[in-house]
Amino acid sequence: MKAIVTITTFRGISFEAIHFYGTLQIIAGDDIELYRSITQTEIDKDPERWYGYDEGDLTKSFNSWKDIVIAAGDKAKEKGISLEEIFVEGIPNTGSLPYHEALKPIDTRPRCKKCGKVFESGEGCYNTPRGLFCVKCY
Ligand SMILES: [Zn+2]
């Protein structure tokens, strides 16, 4: 393994405010923060958030974790790192994955770490440092 893509999810107070941030951590090298260009559509849609920004300006805030995986892949190629040697961490409700696995369809619904049960929305569960557990398994 040569590098790890680390994804951080930011969940704001309002429901829509979910943003993703990513770093390409090169083993025995630098940590590179990932950026993307802002589109005019985004600025038009949320002028308050993008006040003072022009189309093409850079931001660390991504709209999906998948966009980060792709941006990290581009950055890795730029640095001469093979995608075969990259792992991705921080995809919601998912463990560490090889780069190519991270681009396949993934079930990111929250589930019990022990029995694998998928939680319905509003269903109670225990969120512990070891992971999420259903009421039966906790
Ligand atoms: Zn369970």
Coordinates of N, CA and C and ligand atoms in Angstrom, one line a residue:
M1 N 0.8 -1.2 0.0 CA 0.0 0.0 0.0 C 0.9 1.3 0.0
K2 N 0.5 2.2 -0.9 CA 1.3 3.4 -1.0 C 0.6 4.7 -0.5
A3 N -0.8 4.6 -0.5 CA -1.5 5.8 0.0 C -2.9 5.4 0.5
I4 N -3.4 6.3 1.3 CA -4.8 6.1 1.8 C -5.6 7.4 1.5
V5 N -6.8 7.2 1.0 CA -7.7 8.3 0.9 C -8.5 8.4 2.1
T6 N -8.5 9.5 2.8 CA -9.3 9.6 4.1 C -10.4 10.6 3.8
I7 N -11.6 10.1 4.0 CA -12.8 10.9 3.8 C -13.5 11.3 5.1
T8 N -13.8 12.6 5.3 CA -14.4 13.1 6.5 C -15.8 13.6 6.1
T9 N -16.8 13.2 6.8 CA -18.2 13.7 6.6 C -18.5 14.8 7.6
F10 N -19.0 15.9 7.0 CA -19.4 17.0 7.9 C -21.0 17.1 7.8
R11 N -21.6 16.9 8.9 CA -23.1 17.0 8.9 C -23.5 18.3 9.6
G12 N -24.1 19.2 8.9 CA -24.5 20.5 9.5 C -25.8 20.3 10.3
I13 N -26.3 21.4 10.8 CA -27.5 21.4 11.6 C -28.7 21.2 10.7
S14 N -28.7 21.8 9.5 CA -29.8 21.6 8.6 C -29.6 20.3 7.9
F15 N -30.7 19.6 7.5 CA -30.6 18.3 6.9 C -29.8 18.2 5.6
E16 N -29.9 19.2 4.8 CA -29.1 19.2 3.5 C -27.6 19.4 3.7
A17 N -27.3 19.9 4.8 CA -25.9 20.3 4.9 C -24.9 19.2 5.2
I18 N -24.7 18.3 4.2 CA -23.7 17.3 4.4 C -22.6 17.5 3.4
H19 N -21.4 17.7 3.9 CA -20.3 17.9 3.0 C -19.2 16.9 3.3
F20 N -18.4 16.7 2.3 CA -17.3 15.7 2.5 C -16.0 16.3 2.2
Y21 N -15.0 16.0 3.0 CA -13.7 16.5 2.8 C -12.7 15.3 2.7
G22 N -11.7 15.5 1.9 CA -10.8 14.4 1.7 C -9.3 14.7 1.7
T23 N -8.5 13.7 2.1 CA -7.1 13.9 2.1 C -6.5 12.6 1.4
L24 N -5.5 12.9 0.6 CA -4.7 11.7 0.1 C -3.4 11.7 0.9
Q25 N -3.4 10.6 1.8 CA -2.2 10.5 2.7 C -1.2 9.5 2.0
I26 N -0.1 10.1 1.6 CA 0.9 9.2 1.0 C 1.8 8.6 2.1
I27 N 1.9 7.3 2.1 CA 2.7 6.6 3.1 C 4.2 7.1 2.9
A28 N 4.8 7.5 3.9 CA 6.2 8.0 3.8 C 6.3 9.2 2.8
G29 N 5.2 10.0 2.9 CA 5.2 11.2 2.1 C 4.3 12.2 2.7
D30 N 3.7 13.1 1.9 CA 2.9 14.2 2.3 C 1.4 13.8 2.5
D31 N 0.7 14.5 3.3 CA -0.8 14.5 3.2 C -1.2 15.6 2.3
I32 N -2.0 15.2 1.3 CA -2.4 16.2 0.3 C -3.9 16.4 0.5
E33 N -4.3 17.6 0.8 CA -5.8 17.9 0.9 C -6.3 18.0 -0.5
L34 N -7.5 17.5 -0.7 CA -8.1 17.5 -2.0 C -9.1 18.7 -2.2
Y35 N -9.0 19.2 -3.4 CA -9.8 20.4 -3.8 C -10.6 20.0 -5.1
R36 N -11.7 20.8 -5.3 CA -12.4 20.7 -6.6 C -12.8 22.1 -7.0
S37 N -13.2 22.2 -8.2 CA -13.7 23.5 -8.7 C -15.2 23.7 -8.5
I38 N -15.5 24.9 -8.2 CA -17.0 25.2 -8.0 C -17.6 25.5 -9.3
T39 N -18.8 25.0 -9.5 CA -19.5 25.2 -10.8 C -20.5 26.4 -10.6
Q40 N -20.8 27.0 -11.8 CA -21.7 28.2 -11.8 C -23.1 27.7 -11.3
T41 N -23.5 26.5 -11.6 CA -24.8 26.0 -11.2 C -24.9 26.0 -9.7
E42 N -23.8 25.6 -9.0 CA -23.8 25.6 -7.5 C -24.0 27.0 -7.0
I43 N -23.2 27.9 -7.6 CA -23.3 29.3 -7.1 C -24.7 29.9 -7.2
D44 N -25.3 29.6 -8.4 CA -26.7 30.1 -8.6 C -27.7 29.5 -7.7
K45 N -27.4 28.2 -7.3 CA -28.3 27.5 -6.5 C -28.3 28.0 -5.0
D46 N -27.1 28.3 -4.6 CA -26.9 28.7 -3.2 C -25.9 29.9 -3.1
P47 N -26.4 31.1 -3.5 CA -25.5 32.2 -3.6 C -25.0 32.7 -2.2
E48 N -25.7 32.4 -1.2 CA -25.3 32.7 0.1 C -24.0 32.0 0.6
R49 N -24.1 30.7 0.3 CA -23.0 29.8 0.7 C -21.7 30.2 -0.1
W50 N -21.9 30.5 -1.4 CA -20.8 30.7 -2.3 C -20.5 32.2 -2.6
Y51 N -21.0 33.0 -1.6 CA -20.8 34.5 -1.8 C -19.3 34.8 -1.9
G52 N -19.0 35.5 -3.0 CA -17.6 35.9 -3.2 C -16.8 34.9 -4.0
Y53 N -17.4 33.8 -4.3 CA -16.7 32.8 -5.2 C -17.1 33.0 -6.6
D54 N -16.2 32.7 -7.5 CA -16.4 32.6 -8.9 C -16.3 31.2 -9.4
E55 N -17.0 31.0 -10.6 CA -16.9 29.6 -11.2 C -15.4 29.2 -11.3
G56 N -15.1 28.0 -11.0 CA -13.7 27.5 -11.1 C -12.9 27.8 -9.9
D57 N -13.3 28.6 -9.0 CA -12.6 28.7 -7.7 C -12.5 27.3 -7.0
L58 N -11.5 27.2 -6.2 CA -11.3 25.9 -5.5 C -12.0 25.8 -4.1
T59 N -12.5 24.7 -3.8 CA -13.0 24.4 -2.5 C -12.6 23.1 -2.0
K60 N -12.6 22.9 -0.7 CA -12.2 21.6 -0.1 C -13.5 20.8 0.1
S61 N -14.7 21.4 0.0 CA -15.9 20.8 0.3 C -16.5 20.1 -0.9
F62 N -16.7 18.8 -0.8 CA -17.2 18.0 -1.9 C -18.7 17.7 -1.6
N63 N -19.4 17.4 -2.7 CA -20.9 17.0 -2.5 C -21.1 15.6 -2.3
S64 N -20.1 14.7 -2.6 CA -20.3 13.3 -2.3 C -18.9 12.7 -2.1
W65 N -18.9 11.6 -1.3 CA -17.6 10.9 -1.1 C -17.1 10.3 -2.3
K66 N -17.9 10.0 -3.3 CA -17.5 9.4 -4.5 C -16.6 10.4 -5.3
D67 N -17.0 11.7 -5.3 CA -16.3 12.7 -5.9 C -14.9 12.8 -5.4
I68 N -14.8 12.6 -4.0 CA -13.4 12.6 -3.4 C -12.6 11.4 -3.9
V69 N -13.2 10.2 -4.0 CA -12.5 9.1 -4.4 C -11.9 9.4 -5.8
I70 N -12.7 10.0 -6.7 CA -12.2 10.3 -8.1 C -11.1 11.3 -8.0
A71 N -11.3 12.4 -7.2 CA -10.3 13.5 -7.1 C -9.0 12.9 -6.6
A72 N -9.1 12.0 -5.6 CA -7.9 11.4 -5.0 C -7.2 10.5 -6.0
G73 N -7.9 9.8 -6.9 CA -7.3 9.0 -7.9 C -6.6 9.9 -8.9
D74 N -7.2 11.0 -9.3 CA -6.5 11.9 -10.2 C -5.2 12.5 -9.6
K75 N -5.3 12.8 -8.3 CA -4.1 13.4 -7.6 C -3.0 12.3 -7.5
A76 N -3.4 11.0 -7.2 CA -2.4 9.9 -7.1 C -1.7 9.7 -8.4
K77 N -2.5 9.7 -9.6 CA -1.9 9.6 -10.9 C -0.8 10.7 -11.1
E78 N -1.2 11.9 -10.8 CA -0.3 13.0 -10.9 C 1.0 12.8 -10.1
K79 N 0.9 12.1 -9.0 CA 2.0 11.8 -8.1 C 2.7 10.5 -8.5
G80 N 2.2 9.8 -9.5 CA 2.8 8.6 -10.0 C 2.6 7.4 -9.1
I81 N 1.4 7.4 -8.4 CA 1.1 6.3 -7.5 C 0.0 5.5 -8.2
S82 N 0.2 4.2 -8.3 CA -0.7 3.3 -9.0 C -2.0 3.2 -8.1
L83 N -3.2 3.2 -8.8 CA -4.4 3.1 -8.1 C -4.6 1.8 -7.4
E84 N -3.8 0.8 -7.8 CA -3.8 -0.6 -7.2 C -3.2 -0.5 -5.8
E85 N -2.5 0.6 -5.5 CA -1.8 0.7 -4.2 C -2.5 1.7 -3.2
I86 N -3.7 2.0 -3.5 CA -4.4 3.0 -2.7 C -5.6 2.3 -2.0
F87 N -5.8 2.7 -0.7 CA -7.0 2.3 0.0 C -7.8 3.5 0.3
V88 N -9.1 3.3 0.5 CA -10.1 4.4 0.8 C -10.7 4.1 2.2
E89 N -10.6 5.1 3.1 CA -11.2 5.0 4.4 C -12.2 6.2 4.6
G90 N -13.3 5.9 5.3 CA -14.2 7.0 5.7 C -15.4 7.0 4.9
I91 N -15.7 6.1 4.0 CA -17.0 6.0 3.3 C -18.0 5.7 4.4
P92 N -19.1 6.4 4.4 CA -20.0 6.2 5.5 C -20.4 4.8 5.7
N93 N -20.4 4.3 6.9 CA -20.8 2.9 7.3 C -20.1 1.8 6.5
T94 N -18.8 2.1 6.1 CA -18.0 1.2 5.3 C -16.6 1.1 5.9
G95 N -16.0 0.0 5.9 CA -14.6 -0.1 6.3 C -13.6 0.3 5.2
S96 N -12.4 0.0 5.4 CA -11.3 0.4 4.5 C -11.5 -0.5 3.2
L97 N -11.4 0.2 2.0 CA -11.6 -0.5 0.8 C -10.5 -0.3 -0.2
P98 N -10.2 -1.2 -1.0 CA -9.2 -0.9 -2.1 C -9.8 0.1 -3.1
Y99 N -9.0 0.9 -3.7 CA -9.5 2.0 -4.5 C -10.6 1.6 -5.5
H100 N -10.4 0.5 -6.3 CA -11.3 0.2 -7.3 C -12.7 -0.3 -6.7
E101 N -12.6 -1.0 -5.5 CA -13.8 -1.4 -4.9 C -14.7 -0.2 -4.5
A102 N -14.0 0.9 -4.1 CA -14.7 2.1 -3.6 C -15.5 2.8 -4.7
L103 N -15.2 2.5 -6.0 CA -15.9 3.1 -7.1 C -17.1 2.2 -7.6
K104 N -17.2 1.0 -7.0 CA -18.3 0.1 -7.4 C -19.5 0.5 -6.5
P105 N -20.7 0.1 -6.9 CA -21.9 0.4 -6.0 C -21.7 -0.2 -4.6
I106 N -21.9 0.7 -3.6 CA -21.7 0.2 -2.2 C -22.9 0.5 -1.4
D107 N -23.3 -0.4 -0.6 CA -24.4 -0.2 0.3 C -23.9 0.6 1.5
T108 N -24.2 1.9 1.7 CA -23.7 2.6 2.8 C -24.8 2.9 3.8
R109 N -25.8 2.1 3.8 CA -26.8 2.3 4.8 C -26.2 1.8 6.2
P110 N -26.6 2.6 7.3 CA -26.1 2.2 8.6 C -26.6 0.8 9.0
R111 N -25.7 -0.1 9.5 CA -26.1 -1.4 9.8 C -25.4 -1.8 11.1
C112 N -25.9 -2.8 11.8 CA -25.3 -3.4 13.0 C -24.0 -4.0 12.7
K113 N -23.0 -3.7 13.4 CA -21.6 -4.2 13.1 C -21.6 -5.7 13.4
K114 N -22.4 -6.2 14.3 CA -22.3 -7.6 14.7 C -23.2 -8.5 13.8
C115 N -24.5 -8.2 13.7 CA -25.4 -9.1 12.9 C -25.7 -8.6 11.5
G116 N -25.3 -7.3 11.2 CA -25.4 -6.8 9.8 C -26.8 -6.3 9.5
K117 N -27.7 -6.3 10.5 CA -29.0 -5.8 10.3 C -29.0 -4.3 9.9
V118 N -29.7 -3.9 8.8 CA -29.8 -2.5 8.4 C -30.9 -1.8 9.2
F119 N -30.5 -0.6 9.7 CA -31.4 0.1 10.6 C -32.4 0.9 9.7
E120 N -33.7 0.8 10.1 CA -34.7 1.6 9.5 C -34.5 3.0 10.0
S121 N -35.1 4.0 9.3 CA -34.9 5.4 9.8 C -35.7 5.6 11.1
G122 N -35.1 6.1 12.1 CA -35.8 6.4 13.3 C -35.7 5.2 14.3
E123 N -35.1 4.1 13.8 CA -35.0 2.9 14.7 C -33.8 3.2 15.7
G124 N -34.0 2.8 16.9 CA -32.9 3.0 17.9 C -31.7 2.1 17.7
C125 N -30.5 2.7 17.9 CA -29.3 1.8 17.9 C -28.3 2.4 18.8
Y126 N -27.3 1.7 19.1 CA -26.2 2.2 19.9 C -25.0 2.5 19.1
N127 N -24.6 3.8 19.1 CA -23.5 4.3 18.4 C -22.3 4.3 19.3
T128 N -21.4 3.4 19.2 CA -20.2 3.3 20.1 C -18.9 3.5 19.4
P129 N -17.8 3.8 20.1 CA -16.6 3.9 19.4 C -16.2 2.7 18.6
R130 N -16.8 1.5 19.0 CA -16.5 0.3 18.2 C -17.4 0.2 17.0
G131 N -18.4 1.0 16.9 CA -19.3 1.0 15.7 C -20.7 1.0 16.2
L132 N -21.6 0.8 15.2 CA -23.1 0.9 15.5 C -23.5 -0.6 15.8
F133 N -24.4 -0.7 16.8 CA -25.0 -2.0 17.2 C -26.5 -1.9 17.4
C134 N -27.2 -2.9 17.0 CA -28.6 -2.9 17.2 C -28.9 -3.2 18.7
V135 N -30.1 -3.0 19.1 CA -30.5 -3.2 20.5 C -30.2 -4.6 21.0
K136 N -30.4 -5.6 20.1 CA -30.2 -7.0 20.5 C -28.7 -7.3 20.7
C137 N -27.9 -6.8 19.9 CA -26.5 -7.1 19.9 C -25.6 -6.3 20.9
Y138 N -26.1 -5.2 21.3 CA -25.3 -4.3 22.2 C -25.2 -4.9 23.5
Ligands
ZN1 ZN -27.2 -6.7 15.7

